[in-house]
mmCIF file of C-alpha atoms in Angstrom:
data_model
loop_
_atom_site.group_PDB
_atom_site.id
_atom_site.type_symbol
_atom_site.label_atom_id
_atom_site.label_comp_id
_atom_site.label_asym_id
_atom_site.label_seq_id
_atom_site.Cartn_x
_atom_site.Cartn_y
_atom_site.Cartn_z
ATOM 1 C CA MET C 1 2.136 -35.768 -3.746
ATOM 2 C CA ASP C 2 2.588 -34.251 -7.151
ATOM 3 C CA PRO C 3 5.507 -31.593 -6.966
ATOM 4 C CA LYS C 4 3.357 -29.322 -9.201
ATOM 5 C CA ASN C 5 0.504 -29.396 -6.719
ATOM 6 C CA VAL C 6 2.947 -28.654 -3.851
ATOM 7 C CA ALA C 7 4.328 -25.686 -5.777
ATOM 8 C CA CYS C 8 0.800 -24.470 -6.536
ATOM 9 C CA CYS C 9 -0.207 -24.591 -2.920
ATOM 10 C CA GLU C 10 2.871 -22.690 -1.957
ATOM 11 C CA GLU C 11 2.227 -19.987 -4.463
ATOM 12 C CA ARG C 12 -1.425 -19.852 -3.348
ATOM 13 C CA SER C 13 -0.422 -19.459 0.311
ATOM 14 C CA LYS C 14 1.902 -16.608 -0.594
ATOM 15 C CA SER C 15 -0.792 -14.813 -2.597
ATOM 16 C CA LEU C 16 -3.115 -15.071 0.401
ATOM 17 C CA ARG C 17 -0.448 -13.974 2.913
ATOM 18 C CA ALA C 18 0.308 -11.002 0.630
ATOM 19 C CA ARG C 19 -3.102 -9.399 0.931
ATOM 20 C CA TYR C 20 -2.578 -9.188 4.695
ATOM 21 C CA ILE C 21 0.818 -7.547 4.265
ATOM 22 C CA TYR C 22 -0.775 -4.898 1.977
ATOM 23 C CA ALA C 23 -3.396 -4.353 4.612
ATOM 24 C CA ILE C 24 -0.732 -3.805 7.310
ATOM 25 C CA ILE C 25 1.039 -1.346 4.908
ATOM 26 C CA PHE C 26 -2.191 0.595 4.316
ATOM 27 C CA PHE C 27 -2.671 0.767 8.186
ATOM 28 C CA ILE C 28 0.736 2.112 8.731
ATOM 29 C CA ILE C 29 0.165 4.710 6.010
ATOM 30 C CA ASN C 30 -3.047 5.770 7.709
ATOM 31 C CA LEU C 31 -1.160 6.225 10.972
ATOM 32 C CA THR C 32 1.488 8.307 9.133
ATOM 33 C CA ALA C 33 -1.205 10.502 7.647
ATOM 34 C CA TRP C 34 -2.624 11.144 11.208
ATOM 35 C CA PHE C 35 0.826 11.822 12.558
ATOM 36 C CA ILE C 36 1.700 14.335 9.802
ATOM 37 C CA ARG C 37 -1.644 16.081 10.266
ATOM 38 C CA ASP C 38 -1.531 16.413 14.117
ATOM 39 C CA TYR C 39 2.156 16.489 15.017
ATOM 40 C CA GLY C 40 4.233 16.879 11.824
ATOM 41 C CA HIS C 41 4.578 20.715 12.132
ATOM 42 C CA SER C 42 6.249 20.269 15.593
ATOM 43 C CA VAL C 43 8.380 17.212 14.796
ATOM 44 C CA PHE C 44 9.681 18.029 11.231
ATOM 45 C CA PRO C 45 10.117 21.869 11.128
ATOM 46 C CA PRO C 46 13.616 21.981 9.854
ATOM 47 C CA THR C 47 13.368 19.204 7.234
ATOM 48 C CA TYR C 48 10.661 20.398 4.844
ATOM 49 C CA TYR C 49 11.272 21.438 1.236
ATOM 50 C CA LYS C 50 10.334 25.226 1.166
ATOM 51 C CA GLU C 51 9.378 25.466 -2.542
ATOM 52 C CA ALA C 52 6.635 22.887 -1.992
ATOM 53 C CA CYS C 53 5.869 23.472 1.610
ATOM 54 C CA GLY C 54 6.242 27.243 1.964
ATOM 55 C CA THR C 55 8.459 29.245 4.253
ATOM 56 C CA THR C 56 6.610 28.131 7.282
ATOM 57 C CA GLY C 57 6.027 24.499 6.170
ATOM 58 C CA HIS C 58 2.303 24.686 6.565
ATOM 59 C CA ASP C 59 1.685 23.188 3.105
ATOM 60 C CA CYS C 60 3.266 19.971 4.039
ATOM 61 C CA PHE C 61 1.329 19.399 7.303
ATOM 62 C CA HIS C 62 -2.273 19.521 8.508
ATOM 63 C CA THR C 63 -4.692 19.095 5.579
ATOM 64 C CA LEU C 64 -2.294 19.263 2.670
ATOM 65 C CA GLY C 65 0.081 16.946 4.632
ATOM 66 C CA VAL C 66 -2.728 14.235 4.701
ATOM 67 C CA LEU C 67 -3.279 14.797 0.974
ATOM 68 C CA ARG C 68 0.371 14.396 0.266
ATOM 69 C CA VAL C 69 0.477 11.061 2.181
ATOM 70 C CA SER C 70 -2.626 9.945 0.461
ATOM 71 C CA LEU C 71 -1.262 10.759 -3.018
ATOM 72 C CA GLY C 72 1.858 8.699 -2.208
ATOM 73 C CA CYS C 73 -0.328 5.789 -1.120
ATOM 74 C CA PHE C 74 -2.380 6.204 -4.214
ATOM 75 C CA ILE C 75 0.639 6.298 -6.482
ATOM 76 C CA PHE C 76 1.991 2.930 -4.907
ATOM 77 C CA PHE C 77 -1.179 0.994 -5.204
ATOM 78 C CA PHE C 78 -2.033 2.380 -8.705
ATOM 79 C CA LEU C 79 1.286 1.209 -9.836
ATOM 80 C CA MET C 80 0.631 -2.152 -8.352
ATOM 81 C CA PHE C 81 -2.692 -2.148 -10.186
ATOM 82 C CA LEU C 82 -1.118 -1.395 -13.526
ATOM 83 C CA THR C 83 1.422 -4.239 -13.067
ATOM 84 C CA THR C 84 -0.975 -6.987 -11.689
ATOM 85 C CA PHE C 85 -4.388 -6.520 -13.356
ATOM 86 C CA ILE C 86 -3.639 -8.968 -16.120
ATOM 87 C CA ALA C 87 -2.549 -11.781 -13.736
ATOM 88 C CA ARG C 88 -4.736 -14.913 -14.086
ATOM 89 C CA LYS C 89 -2.431 -17.808 -13.106
ATOM 90 C CA LEU C 90 -0.270 -18.321 -10.014
ATOM 91 C CA TYR C 91 2.835 -18.963 -11.995
ATOM 92 C CA GLU C 92 2.655 -15.803 -14.021
ATOM 93 C CA ALA C 93 5.280 -12.961 -13.457
ATOM 94 C CA CYS C 94 2.618 -10.545 -12.490
ATOM 95 C CA SER C 95 1.423 -13.046 -9.767
ATOM 96 C CA LYS C 96 4.970 -13.476 -8.413
ATOM 97 C CA TRP C 97 5.373 -9.703 -8.352
ATOM 98 C CA HIS C 98 2.166 -9.388 -6.305
ATOM 99 C CA SER C 99 3.207 -11.940 -3.825
ATOM 100 C CA GLY C 100 6.932 -11.346 -3.564
ATOM 101 C CA TRP C 101 9.725 -8.973 -4.322
ATOM 102 C CA TRP C 102 9.124 -7.154 -0.989
ATOM 103 C CA LYS C 103 12.482 -5.386 -0.762
ATOM 104 C CA LEU C 104 11.975 -3.873 -4.164
ATOM 105 C CA LYS C 105 8.399 -2.942 -3.326
ATOM 106 C CA PHE C 106 9.587 -1.333 -0.040
ATOM 107 C CA PHE C 107 11.784 1.112 -2.081
ATOM 108 C CA LEU C 108 8.886 1.743 -4.504
ATOM 109 C CA LEU C 109 6.586 2.541 -1.550
ATOM 110 C CA LEU C 110 9.240 4.815 -0.040
ATOM 111 C CA ALA C 111 9.717 6.686 -3.248
ATOM 112 C CA SER C 112 5.967 7.018 -3.684
ATOM 113 C CA MET C 113 5.512 8.480 -0.202
ATOM 114 C CA VAL C 114 8.517 10.912 -0.588
ATOM 115 C CA VAL C 115 7.746 12.377 -4.032
ATOM 116 C CA PRO C 116 4.490 14.177 -3.111
ATOM 117 C CA PHE C 117 6.298 16.231 -0.600
ATOM 118 C CA PHE C 118 8.280 17.899 -3.413
ATOM 119 C CA ILE C 119 5.126 18.835 -5.417
ATOM 120 C CA PRO C 120 3.690 22.312 -5.398
ATOM 121 C CA PRO C 121 0.570 22.875 -3.268
ATOM 122 C CA GLY C 122 -1.584 23.821 -6.339
ATOM 123 C CA PHE C 123 -1.314 20.314 -7.688
ATOM 124 C CA ILE C 124 -1.973 18.892 -4.340
ATOM 125 C CA HIS C 125 -5.262 20.919 -4.180
ATOM 126 C CA ILE C 126 -6.236 19.385 -7.571
ATOM 127 C CA TYR C 127 -5.494 15.976 -6.227
ATOM 128 C CA GLY C 128 -7.768 16.776 -3.241
ATOM 129 C CA GLU C 129 -10.680 17.576 -5.636
ATOM 130 C CA VAL C 130 -10.037 14.333 -7.525
ATOM 131 C CA ALA C 131 -9.751 12.394 -4.240
ATOM 132 C CA ARG C 132 -13.357 13.544 -3.309
ATOM 133 C CA VAL C 133 -14.624 11.719 -6.441
ATOM 134 C CA GLY C 134 -12.410 8.762 -5.891
ATOM 135 C CA ALA C 135 -13.650 8.472 -2.315
ATOM 136 C CA GLY C 136 -17.272 8.580 -3.601
ATOM 137 C CA ILE C 137 -16.528 5.743 -5.998
ATOM 138 C CA PHE C 138 -14.919 3.909 -3.096
ATOM 139 C CA LEU C 139 -18.119 4.241 -0.952
ATOM 140 C CA LEU C 140 -20.284 3.070 -3.841
ATOM 141 C CA LEU C 141 -18.146 -0.096 -4.472
ATOM 142 C CA GLN C 142 -18.260 -0.692 -0.636
ATOM 143 C CA LEU C 143 -22.055 -0.376 -0.650
ATOM 144 C CA ILE C 144 -22.417 -2.955 -3.471
ATOM 145 C CA SER C 145 -20.011 -5.327 -1.682
ATOM 146 C CA VAL C 146 -21.994 -5.085 1.572
ATOM 147 C CA ILE C 147 -25.358 -5.573 -0.178
ATOM 148 C CA GLU C 148 -23.951 -8.567 -2.044
ATOM 149 C CA PHE C 149 -22.859 -10.038 1.294
ATOM 150 C CA ILE C 150 -26.277 -9.472 2.775
ATOM 151 C CA ARG C 151 -27.870 -11.206 -0.241
ATOM 152 C CA TRP C 152 -25.574 -14.162 0.194
ATOM 153 C CA TRP C 153 -26.195 -14.390 3.868
ATOM 154 C CA ASN C 154 -29.983 -14.282 3.262
ATOM 155 C CA LYS C 155 -29.663 -16.976 0.578
ATOM 156 C CA TYR C 156 -27.590 -19.238 2.850
ATOM 157 C CA TRP C 157 -29.933 -19.041 5.925
ATOM 158 C CA SER C 158 -33.321 -18.359 4.432
ATOM 159 C CA PRO C 159 -35.778 -21.302 4.693
ATOM 160 C CA ASP C 160 -36.828 -23.234 1.509
ATOM 161 C CA GLU C 161 -38.233 -26.564 0.646
ATOM 162 C CA GLN C 162 -35.001 -28.362 1.604
ATOM 163 C CA SER C 163 -34.203 -26.457 4.719
ATOM 164 C CA ASN C 164 -34.271 -28.151 8.004
ATOM 165 C CA GLN C 165 -35.836 -26.792 11.192
ATOM 166 C CA ARG C 166 -32.500 -25.615 12.595
ATOM 167 C CA SER C 167 -31.908 -23.259 9.512
ATOM 168 C CA CYS C 168 -35.428 -21.856 9.822
ATOM 169 C CA SER C 169 -34.948 -21.086 13.508
ATOM 170 C CA ILE C 170 -31.470 -19.482 13.019
ATOM 171 C CA ALA C 171 -32.954 -17.171 10.218
ATOM 172 C CA LEU C 172 -35.976 -16.248 12.394
ATOM 173 C CA PHE C 173 -33.758 -15.650 15.372
ATOM 174 C CA THR C 174 -31.208 -13.582 13.370
ATOM 175 C CA SER C 175 -34.021 -11.555 11.799
ATOM 176 C CA THR C 176 -35.443 -10.739 15.247
ATOM 177 C CA VAL C 177 -32.076 -9.677 16.633
ATOM 178 C CA PHE C 178 -31.400 -7.346 13.690
ATOM 179 C CA TYR C 179 -34.739 -5.685 13.691
ATOM 180 C CA GLY C 180 -34.531 -5.341 17.548
ATOM 181 C CA VAL C 181 -31.171 -3.642 17.301
ATOM 182 C CA SER C 182 -32.570 -1.354 14.491
ATOM 183 C CA ILE C 183 -35.517 -0.282 16.643
ATOM 184 C CA CYS C 184 -33.352 0.293 19.673
ATOM 185 C CA GLY C 185 -31.013 2.395 17.513
ATOM 186 C CA ILE C 186 -33.821 4.442 16.225
ATOM 187 C CA VAL C 187 -35.299 5.152 19.794
ATOM 188 C CA SER C 188 -31.666 5.854 21.141
ATOM 189 C CA MET C 189 -31.076 8.405 18.428
ATOM 190 C CA TYR C 190 -34.301 10.169 19.160
ATOM 191 C CA TYR C 191 -33.295 10.258 22.950
ATOM 192 C CA PHE C 192 -29.600 11.376 22.440
ATOM 193 C CA TYR C 193 -29.667 13.528 19.304
ATOM 194 C CA ALA C 194 -33.254 14.867 19.053
ATOM 195 C CA PRO C 195 -34.254 15.685 22.662
ATOM 196 C CA ARG C 196 -36.309 18.808 21.759
ATOM 197 C CA PRO C 197 -38.339 20.036 18.632
ATOM 198 C CA ALA C 198 -35.526 22.500 17.873
ATOM 199 C CA CYS C 199 -33.370 19.665 16.618
ATOM 200 C CA SER C 200 -35.286 19.521 13.297
ATOM 201 C CA LEU C 201 -32.590 18.304 11.175
ATOM 202 C CA ASN C 202 -31.782 15.357 13.402
ATOM 203 C CA ILE C 203 -35.480 14.619 13.662
ATOM 204 C CA PHE C 204 -35.690 14.576 9.815
ATOM 205 C CA PHE C 205 -32.664 12.284 9.505
ATOM 206 C CA ILE C 206 -33.986 9.777 12.168
ATOM 207 C CA THR C 207 -37.547 9.772 10.899
ATOM 208 C CA TRP C 208 -36.450 9.274 7.325
ATOM 209 C CA THR C 209 -34.331 6.406 8.367
ATOM 210 C CA ALA C 210 -37.347 4.791 10.116
ATOM 211 C CA LEU C 211 -39.413 5.243 7.019
ATOM 212 C CA LEU C 212 -36.699 3.580 4.961
ATOM 213 C CA LEU C 213 -36.780 0.666 7.308
ATOM 214 C CA ILE C 214 -40.535 0.312 6.956
ATOM 215 C CA VAL C 215 -40.328 0.536 3.088
ATOM 216 C CA MET C 216 -37.633 -2.058 2.774
ATOM 217 C CA MET C 217 -39.424 -4.422 5.138
ATOM 218 C CA VAL C 218 -42.765 -4.028 3.244
ATOM 219 C CA ILE C 219 -41.074 -4.564 -0.203
ATOM 220 C CA SER C 220 -39.107 -7.551 1.033
ATOM 221 C CA LEU C 221 -42.334 -9.199 2.414
ATOM 222 C CA HIS C 222 -44.442 -8.456 -0.684
ATOM 223 C CA SER C 223 -45.743 -11.667 -2.414
ATOM 224 C CA LYS C 224 -43.967 -10.989 -5.634
ATOM 225 C CA VAL C 225 -40.600 -10.230 -4.049
ATOM 226 C CA ASN C 226 -40.819 -12.717 -1.165
ATOM 227 C CA ARG C 227 -37.277 -12.282 0.268
ATOM 228 C CA GLY C 228 -38.263 -12.675 3.858
ATOM 229 C CA LEU C 229 -37.162 -10.581 6.950
ATOM 230 C CA LEU C 230 -33.458 -11.706 7.204
ATOM 231 C CA SER C 231 -31.917 -9.484 4.506
ATOM 232 C CA SER C 232 -34.157 -6.522 5.202
ATOM 233 C CA GLY C 233 -33.252 -6.805 8.919
ATOM 234 C CA ILE C 234 -29.622 -6.874 8.279
ATOM 235 C CA MET C 235 -29.947 -3.920 5.936
ATOM 236 C CA ALA C 236 -32.059 -2.124 8.501
ATOM 237 C CA SER C 237 -29.206 -2.350 11.068
ATOM 238 C CA TYR C 238 -26.771 -1.075 8.508
ATOM 239 C CA VAL C 239 -28.827 1.843 7.505
ATOM 240 C CA VAL C 240 -29.405 2.816 11.178
ATOM 241 C CA PHE C 241 -25.721 2.591 11.722
ATOM 242 C CA LEU C 242 -24.994 4.828 8.800
ATOM 243 C CA CYS C 243 -27.614 7.395 10.173
ATOM 244 C CA TRP C 244 -25.998 7.203 13.681
ATOM 245 C CA SER C 245 -22.551 7.667 12.186
ATOM 246 C CA ALA C 246 -23.734 10.688 10.287
ATOM 247 C CA ILE C 247 -25.298 12.343 13.220
ATOM 248 C CA ARG C 248 -22.164 11.531 15.342
ATOM 249 C CA SER C 249 -20.182 13.500 12.696
ATOM 250 C CA GLU C 250 -22.031 16.650 13.301
ATOM 251 C CA PRO C 251 -20.129 19.362 15.190
ATOM 252 C CA VAL C 252 -20.833 19.268 18.846
ATOM 253 C CA ASP C 253 -23.969 21.142 19.809
ATOM 254 C CA GLU C 254 -25.201 21.490 23.465
ATOM 255 C CA LYS C 255 -28.782 21.513 22.318
ATOM 256 C CA CYS C 256 -28.931 18.532 20.072
ATOM 257 C CA ASN C 257 -26.011 16.450 21.252
ATOM 258 C CA VAL C 258 -26.039 15.014 24.746
ATOM 259 C CA GLN C 259 -22.479 13.597 24.183
ATOM 260 C CA LYS C 260 -19.593 14.885 26.173
ATOM 261 C CA PRO C 261 -18.149 17.996 24.436
ATOM 262 C CA ASP C 262 -14.591 18.151 23.263
ATOM 263 C CA ASN C 263 -12.493 20.192 25.655
ATOM 264 C CA GLY C 264 -9.267 19.921 23.529
ATOM 265 C CA LYS C 265 -7.876 17.088 25.631
ATOM 266 C CA PHE C 266 -7.870 13.293 24.944
ATOM 267 C CA ASP C 267 -7.916 10.193 27.159
ATOM 268 C CA TRP C 268 -7.549 6.552 26.550
ATOM 269 C CA THR C 269 -11.122 6.316 25.271
ATOM 270 C CA THR C 270 -10.313 8.931 22.601
ATOM 271 C CA VAL C 271 -7.148 7.042 21.531
ATOM 272 C CA LEU C 272 -9.087 3.677 21.478
ATOM 273 C CA GLY C 273 -11.985 5.136 19.464
ATOM 274 C CA PHE C 274 -9.430 6.726 17.115
ATOM 275 C CA LEU C 275 -7.577 3.355 16.575
ATOM 276 C CA ILE C 276 -10.837 1.548 16.019
ATOM 277 C CA ALA C 277 -11.868 4.128 13.392
ATOM 278 C CA ILE C 278 -8.593 3.587 11.600
ATOM 279 C CA GLY C 279 -9.049 -0.131 11.881
ATOM 280 C CA ALA C 280 -12.510 0.106 10.415
ATOM 281 C CA ILE C 281 -11.112 2.128 7.463
ATOM 282 C CA VAL C 282 -8.516 -0.607 6.789
ATOM 283 C CA MET C 283 -11.054 -3.336 7.199
ATOM 284 C CA ALA C 284 -13.620 -1.751 4.807
ATOM 285 C CA THR C 285 -10.857 -1.378 2.205
ATOM 286 C CA PHE C 286 -9.585 -4.888 2.715
ATOM 287 C CA SER C 287 -12.948 -6.669 2.680
ATOM 288 C CA THR C 288 -14.011 -4.713 -0.430
ATOM 289 C CA GLY C 289 -10.657 -5.371 -2.235
ATOM 290 C CA ILE C 290 -10.959 -9.164 -1.850
ATOM 291 C CA ASP C 291 -14.595 -9.111 -2.965
ATOM 292 C CA SER C 292 -14.106 -8.901 -6.722
ATOM 293 C CA LYS C 293 -16.666 -11.567 -7.356
ATOM 294 C CA SER C 294 -19.596 -9.210 -6.311
ATOM 295 C CA PHE C 295 -18.597 -7.134 -9.377
ATOM 296 C CA GLN C 296 -18.429 -9.964 -12.016
ATOM 297 C CA PHE C 297 -21.203 -10.569 -14.439
ATOM 298 C CA ASN C 298 -20.614 -14.356 -14.647
ATOM 299 C CA LYS C 299 -20.199 -15.524 -10.876
ATOM 300 C CA ASN C 300 -20.178 -19.170 -11.616
ATOM 301 C CA ASN C 301 -16.784 -19.495 -13.163
ATOM 302 C CA VAL C 302 -14.950 -22.682 -11.950
ATOM 303 C CA LYS C 303 -11.567 -21.955 -10.388
ATOM 304 C CA LEU C 304 -8.701 -24.266 -11.670
ATOM 305 C CA GLU C 305 -5.924 -25.376 -9.380
ATOM 306 C CA ASP C 306 -3.518 -22.782 -10.665
ATOM 307 C CA ASP C 307 -5.851 -19.834 -10.884
ATOM 308 C CA ILE C 308 -5.458 -16.891 -8.666
ATOM 309 C CA ARG C 309 -7.765 -16.922 -5.679
ATOM 310 C CA TYR C 310 -8.746 -13.158 -5.926
ATOM 311 C CA ASN C 311 -8.367 -10.482 -8.601
ATOM 312 C CA TYR C 312 -5.051 -8.783 -7.847
ATOM 313 C CA GLY C 313 -5.809 -5.834 -10.125
ATOM 314 C CA PHE C 314 -9.151 -5.149 -8.405
ATOM 315 C CA PHE C 315 -7.560 -5.615 -5.058
ATOM 316 C CA HIS C 316 -4.968 -2.804 -5.737
ATOM 317 C CA MET C 317 -7.535 -0.607 -7.420
ATOM 318 C CA ILE C 318 -9.659 -0.631 -4.297
ATOM 319 C CA PHE C 319 -6.648 0.188 -2.078
ATOM 320 C CA SER C 320 -5.709 3.070 -4.400
ATOM 321 C CA LEU C 321 -9.341 4.381 -3.988
ATOM 322 C CA GLY C 322 -9.120 3.707 -0.285
ATOM 323 C CA ALA C 323 -6.206 6.047 -0.174
ATOM 324 C CA MET C 324 -8.407 8.810 -1.379
ATOM 325 C CA TYR C 325 -11.105 7.712 0.975
ATOM 326 C CA PHE C 326 -8.897 7.904 4.196
ATOM 327 C CA ALA C 327 -7.746 11.290 3.132
ATOM 328 C CA MET C 328 -11.293 12.598 3.067
ATOM 329 C CA LEU C 329 -12.036 11.129 6.515
ATOM 330 C CA PHE C 330 -8.830 12.693 8.001
ATOM 331 C CA ILE C 331 -9.711 16.163 6.558
ATOM 332 C CA SER C 332 -13.467 15.678 7.059
ATOM 333 C CA TRP C 333 -14.070 16.278 3.292
ATOM 334 C CA ASN C 334 -12.927 19.885 3.776
ATOM 335 C CA LEU C 335 -9.861 20.997 1.772
ATOM 336 C CA ASN C 336 -9.681 24.360 3.397
ATOM 337 C CA ASP C 337 -9.814 23.872 7.201
ATOM 338 C CA SER C 338 -7.704 21.411 9.147
ATOM 339 C CA ALA C 339 -9.404 18.835 11.456
ATOM 340 C CA THR C 340 -8.794 18.900 15.209
ATOM 341 C CA GLU C 341 -6.400 16.545 16.848
ATOM 342 C CA TRP C 342 -7.421 12.853 17.292
ATOM 343 C CA SER C 343 -10.569 13.354 15.107
ATOM 344 C CA ILE C 344 -11.826 11.441 12.061
ATOM 345 C CA ASP C 345 -14.594 12.362 9.798
ATOM 346 C CA VAL C 346 -16.176 15.197 11.934
ATOM 347 C CA GLY C 347 -18.098 18.130 10.423
ATOM 348 C CA TRP C 348 -21.115 18.979 8.508
ATOM 349 C CA ALA C 349 -19.558 17.868 5.119
ATOM 350 C CA SER C 350 -18.879 14.508 6.690
ATOM 351 C CA ALA C 351 -22.356 14.230 8.045
ATOM 352 C CA GLY C 352 -23.809 15.076 4.629
ATOM 353 C CA VAL C 353 -21.715 12.497 2.872
ATOM 354 C CA LYS C 354 -22.768 9.788 5.367
ATOM 355 C CA ILE C 355 -26.418 10.631 5.046
ATOM 356 C CA ILE C 356 -26.316 10.461 1.245
ATOM 357 C CA ASN C 357 -24.382 7.267 1.608
ATOM 358 C CA GLU C 358 -27.242 5.887 3.595
ATOM 359 C CA TRP C 359 -29.953 6.899 1.072
ATOM 360 C CA VAL C 360 -27.937 5.499 -1.760
ATOM 361 C CA ALA C 361 -27.457 2.187 0.194
ATOM 362 C CA ALA C 362 -31.256 1.903 0.788
ATOM 363 C CA THR C 363 -31.931 2.789 -2.986
ATOM 364 C CA ILE C 364 -29.556 0.181 -4.209
ATOM 365 C CA TYR C 365 -30.959 -2.438 -1.884
ATOM 366 C CA THR C 366 -34.505 -1.704 -2.863
ATOM 367 C CA TRP C 367 -33.574 -1.911 -6.614
ATOM 368 C CA LYS C 368 -31.938 -5.281 -5.875
ATOM 369 C CA LEU C 369 -35.262 -6.466 -4.456
ATOM 370 C CA VAL C 370 -37.579 -5.134 -7.180
ATOM 371 C CA SER C 371 -35.388 -5.620 -10.239
ATOM 372 C CA PRO C 372 -36.093 -9.319 -10.693
ATOM 373 C CA VAL C 373 -39.777 -8.669 -10.621
ATOM 374 C CA VAL C 374 -39.447 -5.764 -13.075
ATOM 375 C CA LYS C 375 -37.342 -7.920 -15.504
ATOM 376 C CA GLN C 376 -39.985 -10.720 -15.233
ATOM 377 C CA TYR C 377 -42.822 -8.319 -16.052
ATOM 378 C CA ARG C 378 -40.928 -6.971 -19.074
ATOM 379 C CA VAL C 379 -40.311 -10.641 -20.270
ATOM 380 C CA VAL C 380 -43.998 -11.453 -19.865
ATOM 381 C CA ASN C 381 -45.002 -8.311 -21.718
ATOM 382 C CA ASN C 382 -42.700 -9.096 -24.541
ATOM 383 C CA GLU C 383 -43.949 -12.611 -24.902
ATOM 384 C CA GLN C 384 -47.635 -11.394 -24.923
ATOM 385 C CA THR C 385 -46.702 -8.825 -27.551
ATOM 386 C CA MET C 386 -45.052 -11.430 -29.845
ATOM 387 C CA GLN C 387 -47.777 -14.062 -29.596
ATOM 388 C CA PRO C 388 -50.159 -12.522 -32.057
#
């Protein structure tokens, strides 16, 4: 075997392994932010820097502690973005920096995490406001990535002239499952979160979600669009999940929330749910970071043997935005009040963000459905105008 090909395969393996290492680092930083928020004030009282943290140390724990950890994470991944965004080949120095030099990057990460704890709280508040915007951008990029994945899945499984019977059956079965799950989700939300007419806000959210499902299905089945039921079924499940997640983020209400109220204690289910939530944050960041193809204008570029397999700069940019995103989840998008222990993304601000996220997702998906028809209509009009 050609030595050059062997070396190329080795470098490619290093780059693919590196992304999992970065994901583990991101996961550990998430756990650090949680620990600083919930237990930092009781574990580190004698070690804080008073000029930045105040005489009681409050400005380095709770909400501001999460923002400081987030800022450190952002600094590290943004520096990685600046040093890798020009990488195109596996043998370039930028590529080797991305995939190796772990001891040096460990000290860079350590410095990035320590420096924010010496910064005055006023600057940290400014970073918190910027982090809201960064988290919103992250959510938008994540939505585009999810919708592109749904389109790819629909294209892969949808029946056409060359499809066999097995592909058609799988597409039909999958569509039925997703629509069944969506309908069950709508009914369950009415039962658990809108048991009486007084729960008008929840009734509005759930009803509007059901209408979005109908609109997406009708547009997808329209003769000029003709995308079938598979993509709209998957999107319906995703939209229902976002609505459920938004309502779950509302503060506990005995009238409109049948779930068990929080009594200030936690058990193994709380811990498991908390770890799953953190895992979901890391997975969302990771999956969006390696999906740079969804954001390319020319998606048919042929990869050469020595080309990098994913865009390193985009990968690190997503993780830097993900640092802002996890900060907003840990503080429930509220810079003034600290979240309760073992909680993630709970409060009216969090619920509002998720509902807006749901509506934006449905809007983007609908536009993806109708945009080819609109473009075709414009082309036909232009041709008819030019014929005379």
